[in-house]
Amino acid sequence: MIEIEARINGNTIVSDSDIAGVQGSGKGSFLKLRFAENWGNLTKRVIFTNAKGLNPVVVVLTIDKLLENDEGKLQNYGIYVPPEALEFKGSILWIIEGVTSEGIIYYTCREEMQVLSGMSKLFADAVESQDLTPSQAAQKPPPPKSARR
């Protein structure tokens, strides 16, 4: 499995690799997303499309995706490139959006990644199937305790 570290600051992504995975492998690279403090109070979501620009998949960065070494900052997340994005070889698009509590998109940044053809040796240990990504609504965290009745 390939692990990619991506640093997000404002509208910019800087990552140390552009390999999303292997076509049809069912499991993509693991993305360590490190957000700058200016993303602090925003809901974060990542949108992936396949190499034909179709079948967008939204991954909401919820508390269960926080990395353990986050040191209480709630700014470092870990996710896999979803299998839907690996359907075709070629260049895929991933977009990160930061959304305010009012639903306004405050930050947007985008980057391309490559889906390799066939079964690459890079992914020999990561070809087990991954479940399809749940809908965006299914990923929403429960409301804060103060908002519950």
XYZ file of C-alpha atoms in Angstrom:
149
model
C 0.000 0.000 0.000
C 1.170 3.505 -0.753
C 0.826 6.123 1.958
C 0.605 9.710 0.785
C 1.019 12.724 3.014
C -0.841 15.807 1.847
C -0.577 19.205 3.512
C -3.521 21.510 3.007
C -3.199 25.244 3.631
C -5.853 27.645 2.372
C -6.620 26.699 -1.232
C -3.412 24.691 -1.746
C -2.592 20.968 -1.529
C 1.015 19.792 -1.475
C 1.386 15.998 -1.538
C 4.403 13.701 -1.698
C 2.953 11.364 -4.370
C 0.323 11.358 -7.090
C -0.446 7.617 -7.264
C -4.078 6.940 -6.312
C -3.955 3.181 -6.810
C -4.366 0.469 -9.439
C -7.326 0.196 -11.789
C -9.952 -2.143 -10.339
C -7.866 -3.052 -7.280
C -10.636 -2.155 -4.845
C -8.345 -0.285 -2.465
C -6.392 2.863 -3.143
C -3.583 4.745 -1.497
C -3.906 5.847 2.101
C -4.045 9.641 2.350
C -2.774 11.394 5.466
C -4.413 14.796 5.262
C -2.736 17.462 7.387
C -4.739 20.680 7.569
C -3.322 24.078 8.522
C -4.945 25.986 11.361
C -6.927 28.136 8.907
C -9.154 25.069 8.276
C -9.852 24.734 12.026
C -13.578 25.368 12.395
C -14.652 24.001 9.022
C -16.372 20.761 8.111
C -14.044 19.016 5.713
C -15.057 16.799 2.800
C -13.124 15.202 -0.031
C -14.699 14.572 -3.436
C -13.165 12.008 -5.803
C -14.094 11.402 -9.441
C -12.917 8.538 -11.623
C -10.563 8.993 -14.616
C -13.517 9.783 -16.886
C -14.641 12.594 -14.553
C -17.729 10.605 -13.548
C -19.188 8.940 -10.462
C -18.238 11.537 -7.828
C -17.790 10.132 -4.342
C -17.862 12.346 -1.233
C -15.921 11.382 1.894
C -16.816 13.508 4.926
C -13.905 13.841 7.351
C -15.576 12.814 10.588
C -14.058 12.169 14.001
C -13.571 8.457 13.238
C -11.108 9.431 10.491
C -8.848 11.464 12.817
C -5.296 10.195 13.111
C -4.206 9.146 16.581
C -1.190 11.427 16.664
C -3.394 14.454 16.159
C -2.417 15.944 19.551
C -5.938 17.279 20.091
C -5.848 19.633 17.097
C -8.606 17.881 15.070
C -6.655 18.724 11.923
C -5.070 15.429 10.762
C -7.187 12.806 9.016
C -6.564 9.486 7.303
C -8.656 8.058 4.440
C -8.234 5.640 1.543
C -8.814 6.666 -2.054
C -12.263 5.078 -2.569
C -12.652 2.111 -4.954
C -15.111 4.049 -7.141
C -12.267 6.382 -8.168
C -10.145 3.415 -9.310
C -12.583 2.175 -11.939
C -10.514 3.392 -14.929
C -6.793 4.001 -15.422
C -5.720 7.584 -15.924
C -5.884 10.867 -14.089
C -8.499 11.326 -11.346
C -9.504 14.522 -9.607
C -9.793 14.976 -5.859
C -11.229 18.123 -4.365
C -11.163 19.144 -0.715
C -13.823 21.550 0.520
C -13.979 23.397 3.821
C -17.564 24.286 4.700
C -18.748 26.697 7.396
C -21.520 25.838 9.857
C -23.831 27.949 7.658
C -23.121 25.661 4.687
C -20.893 28.119 2.808
C -17.877 26.635 1.017
C -15.003 28.666 2.462
C -11.999 26.839 0.957
C -11.689 24.650 -2.124
C -8.520 23.012 -3.368
C -8.029 20.397 -6.054
C -5.341 18.062 -7.242
C -4.918 15.244 -9.746
C -3.751 11.701 -8.987
C -2.924 8.789 -11.266
C -4.649 5.399 -11.394
C -2.190 2.815 -12.711
C -3.107 0.102 -15.195
C -3.265 -3.548 -14.137
C -1.950 -5.109 -10.963
C 1.120 -3.119 -9.973
C 3.698 -4.537 -7.543
C 3.260 -1.298 -5.572
C -0.115 -2.601 -4.412
C 0.566 -6.324 -4.071
C -0.366 -6.231 -0.361
C -3.387 -3.943 -0.788
C -5.603 -5.650 -3.346
C -8.235 -6.881 -0.933
C -11.617 -5.436 -1.699
C -12.824 -2.301 0.009
C -16.516 -1.603 0.553
C -18.125 1.067 -1.591
C -18.239 4.501 0.009
C -21.466 5.302 1.903
C -23.504 8.302 0.793
C -22.627 11.723 2.188
C -25.788 11.676 4.331
C -24.797 8.335 5.853
C -21.408 9.774 6.868
C -22.751 12.751 8.824
C -21.842 12.633 12.507
C -24.607 12.791 15.120
C -25.542 16.311 16.289
C -23.674 17.684 19.305
C -25.196 16.781 22.659
C -26.333 20.381 23.171
C -28.439 20.212 19.976
C -30.210 16.970 20.902
C -33.624 17.137 22.494
